[in-house]
Coordinates of C-alpha atoms in Angstrom, one line a residue:
M1 CA 18.0 30.3 -12.3
K2 CA 15.3 27.6 -12.1
K3 CA 16.6 24.1 -11.3
H4 CA 15.3 20.8 -12.5
F5 CA 15.6 18.0 -10.0
R6 CA 16.6 14.5 -11.1
P7 CA 16.7 11.3 -9.0
T8 CA 19.8 9.3 -9.2
V9 CA 20.8 5.6 -8.8
T10 CA 24.1 4.7 -7.5
L11 CA 26.5 2.3 -9.2
L12 CA 26.6 0.2 -6.0
M13 CA 22.8 -0.2 -6.1
I14 CA 22.9 -1.3 -9.7
I15 CA 25.5 -3.9 -9.0
L16 CA 23.6 -5.2 -5.9
I17 CA 20.3 -5.4 -7.7
T18 CA 21.7 -7.0 -10.8
V19 CA 23.2 -9.7 -8.6
S20 CA 20.1 -10.2 -6.4
I21 CA 17.1 -10.1 -8.7
L22 CA 16.3 -13.4 -10.3
S23 CA 14.4 -13.7 -13.6
G24 CA 12.1 -16.4 -14.9
C25 CA 9.0 -18.0 -13.6
G26 CA 10.5 -21.2 -12.3
S27 CA 11.9 -24.7 -13.0
T28 CA 11.2 -28.3 -12.3
S29 CA 12.5 -29.5 -8.9
G30 CA 16.0 -30.7 -8.8
N31 CA 17.5 -28.7 -11.6
T32 CA 18.8 -25.2 -11.1
D33 CA 18.7 -24.5 -14.9
T34 CA 15.5 -23.5 -16.6
A35 CA 13.9 -26.9 -17.2
T36 CA 11.7 -27.9 -20.1
P37 CA 9.6 -31.0 -19.3
S38 CA 9.0 -33.5 -22.0
G39 CA 6.8 -32.1 -24.8
A40 CA 7.0 -28.4 -23.8
G41 CA 7.1 -26.1 -26.8
T42 CA 8.5 -22.6 -26.9
T43 CA 6.0 -19.8 -27.7
D44 CA 7.2 -17.1 -30.2
S45 CA 7.5 -13.6 -28.9
A46 CA 9.2 -10.4 -29.7
A47 CA 10.2 -9.8 -26.1
A48 CA 14.0 -10.2 -25.7
G49 CA 14.9 -12.9 -23.3
E50 CA 11.3 -14.3 -23.1
T51 CA 11.3 -17.9 -21.7
T52 CA 7.5 -18.6 -21.9
Q53 CA 6.7 -22.1 -22.9
T54 CA 3.6 -24.3 -23.2
A55 CA 3.5 -27.2 -20.7
D56 CA 2.4 -30.5 -22.1
D57 CA -0.4 -32.6 -20.6
E58 CA 1.9 -35.3 -19.1
F59 CA 3.4 -32.6 -16.9
F60 CA 0.5 -30.1 -16.5
N61 CA -3.1 -30.8 -15.5
R62 CA -5.6 -28.4 -17.0
T63 CA -8.1 -29.2 -14.2
G64 CA -8.0 -31.1 -11.0
Y65 CA -5.0 -31.6 -8.7
P66 CA -2.1 -31.4 -8.5
I67 CA -1.6 -28.7 -11.0
V68 CA 1.6 -30.4 -12.1
N69 CA 2.5 -34.0 -11.8
T70 CA 6.1 -33.4 -10.8
P71 CA 7.3 -30.8 -8.3
Y72 CA 7.8 -27.4 -10.0
E73 CA 9.5 -24.3 -8.6
M74 CA 7.9 -21.0 -9.5
D75 CA 9.8 -17.7 -8.9
I76 CA 7.5 -15.1 -7.5
M77 CA 8.3 -11.5 -6.4
H78 CA 6.4 -9.8 -3.5
V79 CA 7.5 -6.4 -2.2
R80 CA 7.6 -6.3 1.6
F81 CA 7.6 -3.4 4.0
E82 CA 10.4 -3.0 6.5
G83 CA 9.6 -4.7 9.8
H84 CA 7.0 -7.2 8.3
G85 CA 9.6 -9.9 7.7
E86 CA 9.2 -13.0 5.7
E87 CA 7.4 -15.4 8.0
F88 CA 4.4 -15.3 5.6
K89 CA 6.3 -17.6 3.2
D90 CA 6.1 -20.5 5.5
N91 CA 2.5 -20.1 6.7
Q92 CA 0.2 -23.1 6.8
W93 CA -2.0 -21.9 4.0
F94 CA 0.9 -21.7 1.6
A95 CA 2.2 -25.0 2.8
E96 CA -1.1 -26.7 2.1
L97 CA -1.4 -25.0 -1.3
Q98 CA 2.1 -26.3 -2.2
E99 CA 1.1 -29.8 -1.2
K100 CA -2.2 -29.5 -3.1
T101 CA -0.7 -28.1 -6.3
N102 CA 2.8 -29.5 -6.4
V103 CA 4.0 -25.9 -7.1
N104 CA 6.8 -24.8 -4.9
L105 CA 7.5 -21.1 -4.5
N106 CA 10.8 -19.3 -4.7
W107 CA 9.9 -16.0 -3.1
I108 CA 11.9 -12.9 -4.1
T109 CA 11.1 -10.2 -1.5
P110 CA 12.7 -6.8 -2.0
T111 CA 11.8 -4.1 0.6
A112 CA 9.6 -1.2 -0.4
N113 CA 12.1 1.3 0.7
A114 CA 14.5 0.4 -2.1
F115 CA 12.1 -1.0 -4.7
T116 CA 11.6 2.2 -6.8
E117 CA 15.3 2.1 -7.8
Q118 CA 15.3 -1.6 -8.1
K119 CA 12.3 -1.5 -10.4
A120 CA 13.9 1.0 -12.7
I121 CA 17.0 -1.2 -13.1
M122 CA 14.9 -4.2 -13.7
F123 CA 13.1 -2.6 -16.6
A124 CA 16.3 -1.1 -18.0
S125 CA 18.0 -4.4 -18.0
G126 CA 14.9 -6.4 -19.2
D127 CA 15.3 -8.8 -16.3
L128 CA 11.9 -9.2 -14.6
P129 CA 10.5 -12.0 -12.4
G130 CA 8.1 -14.3 -14.1
V131 CA 5.3 -13.7 -11.5
I132 CA 4.6 -10.5 -9.5
Y133 CA 2.4 -10.6 -6.4
G134 CA 0.9 -7.5 -4.9
S135 CA 0.0 -4.0 -6.1
N136 CA 2.8 -2.4 -4.1
G137 CA 5.3 -3.6 -6.7
F138 CA 4.2 -2.5 -10.2
T139 CA 1.7 0.2 -11.2
D140 CA -0.5 0.9 -14.2
D141 CA 2.3 3.2 -15.5
D142 CA 4.8 0.4 -15.3
I143 CA 2.5 -1.8 -17.3
I144 CA 1.7 0.7 -20.0
N145 CA 5.3 1.9 -20.3
N146 CA 6.6 -1.6 -20.6
I147 CA 3.6 -3.4 -22.1
G148 CA 5.8 -5.9 -24.0
Y149 CA 6.9 -7.5 -20.7
F150 CA 3.4 -8.2 -19.3
L151 CA 1.2 -11.0 -20.7
P152 CA -2.4 -10.3 -21.5
L153 CA -4.3 -12.7 -19.2
N154 CA -7.7 -12.8 -21.0
D155 CA -7.3 -16.2 -22.5
L156 CA -5.6 -17.7 -19.4
I157 CA -8.6 -16.5 -17.3
D158 CA -11.1 -18.0 -19.7
E159 CA -9.3 -21.3 -19.8
F160 CA -7.7 -21.8 -16.4
M161 CA -9.3 -19.6 -13.8
P162 CA -12.9 -20.7 -12.9
N163 CA -12.9 -19.1 -9.5
L164 CA -12.0 -15.7 -10.9
K165 CA -14.5 -16.0 -13.7
R166 CA -17.2 -16.7 -11.1
A167 CA -16.0 -13.6 -9.1
F168 CA -16.3 -11.5 -12.4
E169 CA -19.9 -12.8 -12.9
L170 CA -20.9 -12.0 -9.3
Q171 CA -19.2 -8.6 -9.2
P172 CA -18.9 -7.2 -12.8
E173 CA -17.0 -4.1 -11.5
L174 CA -14.1 -6.4 -10.7
K175 CA -13.6 -7.2 -14.4
A176 CA -14.1 -3.6 -15.3
A177 CA -11.4 -2.6 -12.8
V178 CA -8.7 -4.7 -14.5
T179 CA -9.7 -4.3 -18.2
H180 CA -7.4 -1.8 -19.7
L181 CA -8.4 0.7 -22.4
D182 CA -7.0 -1.7 -25.1
G183 CA -9.4 -4.4 -23.9
N184 CA -6.7 -6.6 -22.3
I185 CA -6.4 -7.7 -18.7
Y186 CA -2.7 -7.5 -17.5
S187 CA -3.3 -8.0 -13.8
L188 CA -5.7 -9.6 -11.3
P189 CA -7.9 -7.7 -8.9
S190 CA -8.6 -7.8 -5.2
L191 CA -11.9 -7.1 -3.4
I192 CA -11.8 -6.7 0.4
S193 CA -15.2 -5.7 1.7
I194 CA -14.2 -5.5 5.4
R195 CA -11.6 -2.8 4.9
A196 CA -12.2 0.5 6.4
A197 CA -13.0 3.7 4.5
A198 CA -11.1 6.0 6.9
G199 CA -7.4 6.4 6.5
A200 CA -4.8 7.1 9.2
Q201 CA -6.4 8.6 12.3
P202 CA -4.9 10.7 15.2
I203 CA -3.8 8.5 18.1
I204 CA -2.7 10.1 21.4
N205 CA -1.3 8.8 24.6
K206 CA -4.3 9.0 27.1
T207 CA -2.1 8.0 30.0
W208 CA 0.1 11.0 29.5
L209 CA -2.9 13.3 29.1
D210 CA -4.3 12.0 32.4
N211 CA -0.9 12.3 34.2
L212 CA -0.8 16.0 33.2
G213 CA -4.5 16.7 33.8
L214 CA -5.1 17.5 30.1
A215 CA -8.1 16.8 27.9
A216 CA -7.8 15.3 24.4
P217 CA -7.2 18.2 21.9
E218 CA -10.2 19.4 19.9
T219 CA -8.4 21.9 17.7
T220 CA -5.0 22.2 16.0
D221 CA -4.0 24.9 18.5
E222 CA -4.9 22.6 21.4
L223 CA -2.9 19.8 19.7
Y224 CA 0.1 22.1 19.7
D225 CA -0.4 22.9 23.4
V226 CA -0.8 19.2 24.4
L227 CA 2.4 18.2 22.5
Y228 CA 4.2 21.1 24.1
A229 CA 3.2 19.9 27.5
F230 CA 4.3 16.3 26.6
K231 CA 7.7 17.6 25.8
N232 CA 8.2 20.0 28.7
N233 CA 6.1 18.7 31.6
D234 CA 7.5 15.2 32.2
P235 CA 4.2 13.2 31.4
K236 CA 5.8 9.9 32.7
G237 CA 7.0 11.4 35.9
D238 CA 10.5 10.0 35.7
G239 CA 12.3 12.4 33.4
S240 CA 12.8 9.8 30.7
L241 CA 12.8 10.3 27.0
V242 CA 9.6 11.7 25.4
I243 CA 9.0 12.1 21.7
P244 CA 5.8 14.2 21.3
F245 CA 5.1 13.3 17.7
T246 CA 6.9 10.9 15.3
G247 CA 6.5 9.4 11.8
G248 CA 8.5 7.8 9.0
A249 CA 10.0 9.3 5.9
S250 CA 7.0 8.1 3.8
D251 CA 4.7 10.1 6.1
A252 CA 6.6 13.3 5.8
T253 CA 4.9 15.1 2.9
T254 CA 1.6 14.8 1.0
F255 CA 3.1 13.6 -2.2
F256 CA 2.4 9.9 -2.7
A257 CA 0.8 9.9 0.7
E258 CA -1.4 12.1 2.9
G259 CA 0.6 14.4 5.1
P260 CA 0.8 13.9 8.8
I261 CA -0.8 17.2 9.7
S262 CA -1.9 18.5 6.3
T263 CA -5.1 16.6 6.3
F264 CA -6.3 18.4 9.5
F265 CA -6.1 21.7 7.5
G266 CA -8.1 20.3 4.5
A267 CA -5.2 19.4 2.2
R268 CA -6.5 16.0 1.3
G269 CA -5.1 13.8 -1.4
N270 CA -6.3 10.2 -1.1
H271 CA -4.7 9.1 -4.4
A272 CA -1.1 7.7 -4.4
E273 CA 0.1 10.9 -6.0
G274 CA -1.5 13.3 -3.6
L275 CA -4.5 14.0 -5.8
G276 CA -8.0 15.0 -4.7
V277 CA -11.1 16.4 -6.4
R278 CA -13.0 19.6 -5.7
N279 CA -16.2 20.3 -7.7
G280 CA -14.9 18.1 -10.5
V281 CA -11.5 19.7 -10.6
V282 CA -8.5 17.6 -9.8
T283 CA -6.3 19.1 -7.1
F284 CA -2.8 18.3 -5.9
A285 CA -2.7 18.5 -2.1
P286 CA 0.9 19.9 -1.6
V287 CA 0.2 23.1 -3.6
T288 CA -3.1 24.0 -1.9
L289 CA -3.4 27.0 0.3
E290 CA -4.6 24.6 3.0
N291 CA -1.3 22.8 2.8
R292 CA 0.6 26.1 3.1
E293 CA -1.1 26.7 6.4
A294 CA -0.4 23.2 7.5
I295 CA 3.3 23.5 6.7
Q296 CA 3.5 26.7 8.7
F297 CA 1.9 24.9 11.6
M298 CA 4.4 22.0 11.3
R299 CA 7.3 24.4 11.2
K300 CA 6.2 25.8 14.5
M301 CA 6.0 22.3 15.9
F302 CA 9.4 21.3 14.5
E303 CA 11.4 24.3 15.7
N304 CA 10.0 23.9 19.2
G305 CA 11.0 20.2 19.4
L306 CA 7.5 18.8 19.2
M307 CA 8.3 16.7 16.1
D308 CA 10.8 13.9 16.1
N309 CA 14.1 15.4 14.9
E310 CA 14.5 12.4 12.7
F311 CA 11.1 12.7 11.1
Y312 CA 12.4 13.5 7.7
T313 CA 15.3 11.1 7.7
Q314 CA 14.1 7.9 9.3
S315 CA 12.3 5.0 7.6
W316 CA 8.9 3.7 8.6
G317 CA 10.6 0.8 10.4
Q318 CA 12.8 3.1 12.5
S319 CA 9.7 5.1 13.5
F320 CA 7.9 1.9 14.3
S321 CA 10.7 0.7 16.6
K322 CA 10.3 3.9 18.6
R323 CA 6.6 3.4 19.0
V324 CA 7.0 -0.2 20.2
D325 CA 10.1 0.3 22.3
S326 CA 10.6 -2.7 24.5
E327 CA 11.1 -0.7 27.7
Q328 CA 8.5 2.0 27.8
A329 CA 6.1 4.1 25.8
L330 CA 8.2 6.9 24.1
V331 CA 5.7 8.6 21.8
G332 CA 2.8 10.9 22.6
F333 CA 1.0 11.2 19.2
E334 CA 0.9 9.9 15.7
L335 CA -1.4 9.2 12.8
G336 CA -1.9 5.5 12.4
W337 CA -4.3 2.7 11.6
T338 CA -5.2 1.5 15.1
P339 CA -3.6 1.8 18.5
D340 CA -2.5 -1.8 18.5
A341 CA -1.0 -1.6 15.1
S342 CA 0.9 1.6 15.9
F343 CA 2.0 1.0 19.5
G344 CA 2.0 -2.8 20.1
Q345 CA 2.3 -3.7 23.7
W346 CA 1.7 0.0 24.8
A347 CA -1.7 0.2 22.9
D348 CA -3.7 0.3 26.1
Q349 CA -2.2 3.8 26.8
Y350 CA -3.6 5.2 23.6
I351 CA -6.9 6.4 22.3
V352 CA -8.2 7.5 18.9
I353 CA -9.5 11.1 18.7
A354 CA -11.5 13.1 16.2
P355 CA -9.3 15.1 13.7
P356 CA -8.5 18.4 15.4
A357 CA -10.4 21.3 13.9
R358 CA -8.4 23.9 12.1
P359 CA -8.8 27.6 13.2
D360 CA -12.1 28.1 11.4
G361 CA -13.7 25.2 13.2
Q362 CA -13.8 22.8 10.2
R363 CA -12.6 19.2 10.6
F364 CA -11.2 16.9 7.9
S365 CA -10.2 13.3 7.8
G366 CA -8.3 11.3 5.2
Q367 CA -9.8 8.4 3.4
M368 CA -8.6 5.1 1.8
P369 CA -9.0 4.3 -1.8
G370 CA -11.9 1.9 -2.7
K371 CA -12.2 -1.7 -1.7
I372 CA -11.3 -2.9 -5.2
T373 CA -7.7 -2.8 -6.4
R374 CA -5.8 -4.1 -9.4
N375 CA -2.2 -5.1 -10.2
E376 CA -2.4 -7.7 -7.4
F377 CA -0.9 -10.5 -9.6
M378 CA 0.9 -10.2 -13.0
I379 CA 2.6 -12.7 -15.3
T380 CA 5.5 -11.5 -17.3
V381 CA 6.9 -12.9 -20.6
F382 CA 9.7 -14.4 -18.4
C383 CA 7.3 -16.8 -16.8
E384 CA 8.2 -20.3 -18.0
Y385 CA 4.7 -21.7 -17.8
P386 CA 1.9 -19.0 -17.6
E387 CA -0.8 -21.6 -17.4
I388 CA 0.7 -23.0 -14.2
A389 CA 0.9 -19.5 -12.8
A390 CA -2.7 -18.8 -13.8
R391 CA -4.1 -22.0 -12.2
W392 CA -2.1 -21.3 -9.0
A393 CA -3.4 -17.7 -8.8
D394 CA -7.0 -18.9 -9.2
E395 CA -6.7 -20.6 -5.8
F396 CA -6.8 -17.1 -4.2
F397 CA -10.3 -16.3 -5.5
T398 CA -12.3 -18.1 -2.8
I399 CA -13.6 -16.7 0.4
E400 CA -11.6 -19.2 2.4
A401 CA -8.3 -18.3 0.7
S402 CA -9.0 -14.6 0.8
L403 CA -9.6 -14.7 4.6
Q404 CA -6.3 -16.5 5.3
N405 CA -4.3 -14.2 3.1
L406 CA -5.9 -11.1 4.7
I407 CA -5.9 -12.1 8.4
G408 CA -3.6 -15.1 8.6
P409 CA -3.8 -18.9 8.2
V410 CA -6.1 -21.3 10.1
D411 CA -3.3 -22.5 12.4
G412 CA -4.5 -21.9 15.9
R413 CA -2.4 -18.7 16.1
C414 CA -4.1 -16.4 13.6
M415 CA -7.4 -18.1 13.0
E416 CA -9.4 -21.2 14.0
I417 CA -12.6 -22.9 12.7
T418 CA -14.8 -23.6 15.7
A419 CA -17.1 -26.6 16.2
D420 CA -20.0 -24.8 14.6
G421 CA -18.0 -23.8 11.6
T422 CA -17.3 -20.2 12.5
W423 CA -14.0 -18.7 11.3
R424 CA -12.6 -17.1 14.4
E425 CA -9.8 -14.6 14.6
M426 CA -7.6 -15.5 17.5
P427 CA -6.9 -13.1 20.4
P428 CA -3.4 -11.6 20.4
T429 CA -0.6 -12.6 22.7
P430 CA 1.2 -10.1 25.0
E431 CA 4.1 -10.1 22.5
E432 CA 2.1 -9.4 19.3
D433 CA -1.0 -7.4 18.3
V434 CA -3.4 -8.9 15.8
G435 CA -2.6 -6.3 13.1
M436 CA 1.1 -6.9 13.1
R437 CA 0.5 -10.6 13.4
S438 CA -1.4 -10.5 10.1
W439 CA 1.3 -8.5 8.4
R440 CA 3.9 -11.0 9.4
T441 CA 2.0 -14.2 8.6
A442 CA 0.0 -13.1 5.6
T443 CA 0.0 -10.6 2.7
V444 CA -3.0 -8.6 4.0
D445 CA -3.8 -5.7 1.6
Y446 CA -1.7 -7.2 -1.2
G447 CA -2.2 -10.1 -3.6
P448 CA -5.4 -11.3 -5.3
K449 CA -8.5 -11.8 -3.1
F450 CA -12.3 -12.1 -3.3
F451 CA -14.1 -11.2 -0.1
P452 CA -17.5 -9.5 -1.0
D453 CA -20.0 -7.9 1.3
N454 CA -22.3 -10.9 1.1
Y455 CA -19.7 -13.4 2.2
E456 CA -22.2 -15.0 4.5
D457 CA -24.2 -16.1 1.4
F458 CA -21.2 -18.3 0.7
G459 CA -21.6 -20.2 4.0
I460 CA -18.9 -18.3 5.9
K461 CA -19.5 -17.3 9.5
L462 CA -16.8 -14.9 10.6
E463 CA -15.9 -13.7 14.1
L464 CA -13.2 -11.0 14.1
Y465 CA -11.3 -10.1 17.2
P466 CA -13.1 -7.0 18.4
E467 CA -10.2 -5.2 20.2
G468 CA -7.7 -5.0 17.4
G469 CA -7.0 -5.3 13.7
N470 CA -9.9 -5.0 11.1
M471 CA -12.7 -5.0 13.7
L472 CA -11.2 -2.3 15.8
K473 CA -10.5 -0.2 12.7
L474 CA -14.1 -0.5 11.6
A475 CA -15.3 0.6 15.0
I476 CA -12.9 3.6 15.4
Q477 CA -13.4 4.8 11.9
E478 CA -16.8 6.0 13.0
I479 CA -15.0 8.9 14.7
A480 CA -13.6 10.0 11.4
M481 CA -16.5 9.3 9.0
P482 CA -18.4 12.6 9.5
Y483 CA -15.3 14.4 8.2
I484 CA -14.7 12.3 5.1
D485 CA -16.1 13.6 1.8
P486 CA -16.1 10.8 -0.9
A487 CA -16.7 13.5 -3.6
E488 CA -13.2 14.7 -2.9
E489 CA -11.7 11.3 -3.6
F490 CA -9.7 10.8 -6.8
P491 CA -10.7 7.3 -8.2
N492 CA -7.8 4.9 -7.8
L493 CA -9.3 2.8 -10.7
A494 CA -9.1 5.5 -13.4
F495 CA -7.2 4.4 -16.5
Y496 CA -4.7 6.5 -18.5
T497 CA -4.0 6.5 -22.2
P498 CA -0.5 5.9 -23.3
E499 CA -0.2 9.6 -24.2
Q500 CA -1.4 10.6 -20.7
T501 CA 1.0 8.2 -19.1
E502 CA 3.9 9.5 -21.2
I503 CA 3.2 13.0 -20.0
I504 CA 2.8 12.0 -16.4
N505 CA 6.0 10.0 -16.4
A506 CA 7.9 12.8 -18.1
H507 CA 7.3 15.1 -15.2
R508 CA 6.6 12.9 -12.1
A509 CA 10.1 12.5 -10.9
D510 CA 10.9 16.2 -11.1
I511 CA 7.7 17.1 -9.4
R512 CA 8.1 14.5 -6.7
T513 CA 11.7 15.5 -5.9
L514 CA 10.9 19.2 -5.8
V515 CA 7.9 18.8 -3.6
N516 CA 9.4 16.4 -1.1
Y517 CA 12.6 18.5 -0.8
T518 CA 10.9 21.8 -0.5
L519 CA 8.2 20.8 2.0
A520 CA 10.8 19.0 4.2
K521 CA 13.0 22.1 4.0
W522 CA 10.2 24.4 5.0
V523 CA 9.3 22.3 8.0
S524 CA 12.8 21.9 9.2
H525 CA 14.3 25.3 8.3
G526 CA 11.4 27.6 7.5
G527 CA 11.1 30.0 4.5
I528 CA 7.6 29.2 3.2
E529 CA 6.4 32.7 3.7
H530 CA 9.0 34.1 1.2
E531 CA 9.4 31.1 -1.1
W532 CA 5.9 29.9 -1.9
D533 CA 5.6 31.9 -5.2
T534 CA 9.0 30.7 -6.3
F535 CA 8.0 27.1 -5.5
I536 CA 4.9 27.4 -7.7
E537 CA 7.1 28.8 -10.5
Q538 CA 9.6 25.9 -10.1
L539 CA 6.7 23.5 -10.4
E540 CA 5.6 25.1 -13.5
S541 CA 9.1 24.8 -15.0
V542 CA 9.1 21.1 -14.4
G543 CA 5.8 20.4 -16.2
Y544 CA 3.4 20.5 -13.3
Y545 CA 0.4 21.8 -15.3
Q546 CA 0.9 19.3 -18.1
W547 CA 1.1 16.6 -15.4
L548 CA -2.0 17.8 -13.6
N549 CA -4.0 18.1 -16.9
A550 CA -3.2 14.5 -17.8
H551 CA -4.7 13.4 -14.5
Q552 CA -7.7 15.7 -15.1
E553 CA -8.3 14.1 -18.5
A554 CA -8.2 10.6 -17.0
Y555 CA -10.6 11.7 -14.2
D556 CA -13.0 13.2 -16.7
A557 CA -13.0 10.0 -18.8
Y558 CA -13.5 7.8 -15.7
M559 CA -16.5 9.9 -14.5
A560 CA -18.0 9.9 -18.0
N561 CA -17.8 6.1 -18.1
M562 CA -19.3 5.8 -14.6
N563 CA -22.3 7.9 -15.7

C-alpha cells in the first residue's frame, strides 16, 4: 500500500503563534491601539481585516525628512536564523535611520526553524504583519496563493521611492526580476555584486591532517579514509572527543538545499527545491542516480561513525555550537561558507579544499543563485500607512545603506570611514569572526539592497577585510569555480503562473516529506539498494511528475523570455 505523507501542526504551536504574532503596520507613538492621525482616511479593500489608511500631509511628508512629523511605530517582521540573535535591531545604522525618519521599528523576529508552520497559521488566520523584511520569510508561492494580502507596489514606487527608481533605470534587470506575470510588483529586490558564485565548500582540519601525517583528500574514497583516521587515530593526541563530520538538519538532504555529500557525486540542485538543469531538462537532485551513489557513500560513513550521530536530528544552531566549542576544536570536516564563518576561533586550524573527485575522476561543486533576489520587502494590506513603509524602504537603495546592511554599520566595530573616505571593514576580535559579526549586527543576505558591480562609479572606495567574510569567500571560491557549471543552474528568478503554482503547492509537502524521510532513513539505517524503485513509485503516487512538469514549464518560459 502506497502511503501519502502529510505534515502536521500541533495545537500547542497554533496557540503559541496566535498569541505571539502581531498584525498591523504600526501606530503613532504613545498609543498601543491602532492610531489614526488627524485627516487619515480609510482605503476600501475586499481583504478582511485590512487596516490600510492614507496619511494626511500634516502627519506625513511626501518628500524630505522626517518622513512623519510625530513619532510613528511600524511593525516589521524579519525571520532570523538560530544563533544570529537580535543585536541587529539596535545597530547604529537603524538608530540613525530612526532619528532621520521619525519611524520607530517594532521588530517581530520568528526563527527560521519554526517559521514554515507559523506562516501557514498566519495565512490561515488572515493575521499578517504589515511589513515583511527579507526573502527568507515569504516566497513567490506565498504571494501568488495569497495575492489579496500583498499590496501592489507599482504606484508607491513611482510616487515615493526615487532611490529604487534610479536603481531600476541603472539596472533594468532589477525591475524585471520583481515584475510578476500580471504586471504588478509585490516585493522589492536586492542586488549584491560582491557575493560569491560558489556555494558551500569542503573545509577540513589541517592541524589534524598534519598530526596524523595525512594529505588533504583528493577523492571521495580518500575523504572516507581521512575521516576514518580522524575517528580512530586520536588526531589531537589527548584522546578527547572527535566528530569527523557534522552538519545541521537543513543540510541533511538535497531537498530545499544541496546535500552535504551529494554534490561531490554530481547531484547538484542550486534552486531552493533541489532543482537543476541538464541540457534544458529540469532535474530534481534527490532522484538522480548520482544521488543514489552519494547516499550509499553516506550510509557507509554513518554506519562507521564518521558522521555526527545527531546529523539528522540537530538544528543548524546545535551543529554550529559544536564547531565553535569554547574549549577545543571538535570537528574534522564540514561543508561551509568560509573557515571563519564555520569554525570561529578555531578557523586557523582549517583549510578549504577542492571538491573530492568521485570514482570516475570528475569533480563537482555547488553554486549559489544569482546576485539579484526578490521578495526582500513586502507590504501587506494590514500595513496602516503603506506610503510611510515605502518611503522608509527606499532608504535602503543607496550604496551606503546597502553596505551597512550587508557588512555591518559604520560604528568602529564593523566598519569605519577612513580619512581619505575609504569604507573599511574592521578586523575581527579574538571572540568574533567577521562573518558572524555581520550576521549578528546586520541583515546580510536579506532585505532590500543596491550594490552594483560599478559601485566605485558612485564614489565609494571599499576595503574589505581580506582574511574573512566576503573577501575571503571571493578568494577561496576560485578553488571551486572550475567545477561549477552555470548551465546546470535553475534560475531563481523564474516566475510561475497561478496554475503552475497550484500544481506545485498541491504536491510539494508530500514530496518534501517523502524525500527527507527516505533519504535520512537510508543514510541512518540502509536499504537504498532494495527500496529505490519503490521510492520512485511512491514519488509518482504523490504527484512528482506533475510537480516537476510545472517547474519545467516555468523554466521554458523564463528561457524563452531571456532569449
